[in-house]
Amino acid sequence: MPSQTLREEILQLKAQRKAVILAHSYQLPEIQDIADFVGDSLGLARQAQQAECDCIVFCGVHFMAETAVILNPSKRVILPDADAACSLEQSCPAAELEQFLKDNAKLNYYVIAYVNCSIGVKALSDVIVTSGNARKIVAAAPSDRPILFVPDENLGSWTAKQCEREMTLWKGHCHVHQQFSQEQILNLREKYPHAKVVCHPECREITRLLADHICSTEQMIPYCRHSEAQQFIIVTEIGILHRLRKLVPEKEFIPIDALSCSCAQCDYMKLNTLEKLRNCLRDMSPEVKVDESLRLRAEAPLLRMLEQS
Ligand code: 13P
Ligand code: SF4
């Protein structure tokens, strides 16, 4: 079906359902273009909490839609593809974290969880962070308790360094950011010697060492807009390039995979298509539902994050 017809169908269904479409910056360009709001995990969580509608359509991955339900339980939350998972979420099963906390109960860890985790992990945590606010939240953590940071070892090590705070790090990784290499950056630097390297904190430390700037996807936009540089090597998932080119059209953005065959694409994020977006609005399915007592336990650390950021 031509995408214009699909777009019209989606807009019609959206009005009928009194729905709001939220999309992460890693979504396909055509999904970003039809969304009411595009942003990073922090911005999307805020939008989900404040959404005044009957239904939230979450174009992202499952934990993001789940976060929307936790923060705004009176709304129905649907997503185009229920299989849109996340390797970071998978790297920290709630049962494993629970066992670890039991085994180390004496330490009385203050648990800080990156939002890329399941509702079960959130429910075991004291506070949640996103890549956009991790420094602020870690800086505000109680100084008399040891910190356990889950599940992203890379975001954890970067934040620990920024805040000069020791933390025990869970060994979880995002498979997309984990594969970016120094060699890829050095090859691009040779071709674009004046370009600034902008890197997401989910990247390995060895990669981050070559960055001119490290920040969340959303923070890349003002950085690139206000920088004197004209070209930027973007070391994160390629979806953000659409947003950068749209919002900062006068500058040039080079994806990290421009010269290599390894792809900077999150296949989970790319499971969502316009067609599946139309179908989920038409069928009101798949819908995210959560257990209420678990939701209440996961809500508290999320609210703490929103208060502190
Ligand atoms: P941010 O949107 O917080 O920058 O995180 C990137 C990411 O990997 C989301 O899954
Ligand atoms: Fe998860 Fe990585 Fe995909 Fe983000 S890019 S959704 S962290 S697998």
XYZ file of C-alpha atoms and ligand atoms in Angstrom, residues 26 61 63 85-88 116 174-177 202 237 266 268-269, ligand 2:
25
model
C 15.799 5.323 16.576
C 10.804 -1.029 22.203
C 10.352 -1.568 27.967
C 12.849 -6.186 22.767
C 16.185 -4.766 23.960
C 19.494 -6.557 24.553
C 20.210 -4.387 27.590
C 16.383 0.026 29.609
C 23.578 -2.963 24.235
C 24.640 -5.180 21.323
C 24.425 -2.235 18.907
C 26.656 0.185 20.827
C 26.156 3.111 25.872
C 22.032 3.968 16.261
C 18.914 -1.769 16.218
C 14.424 -4.419 17.573
C 13.659 -0.737 16.998
Fe 18.168 -1.701 23.448
Fe 20.430 -1.078 22.210
Fe 18.214 -1.291 20.785
Fe 18.542 0.780 22.501
S 19.721 0.366 20.658
S 16.705 -0.505 22.239
S 19.704 -0.201 24.119
S 19.206 -2.946 21.896
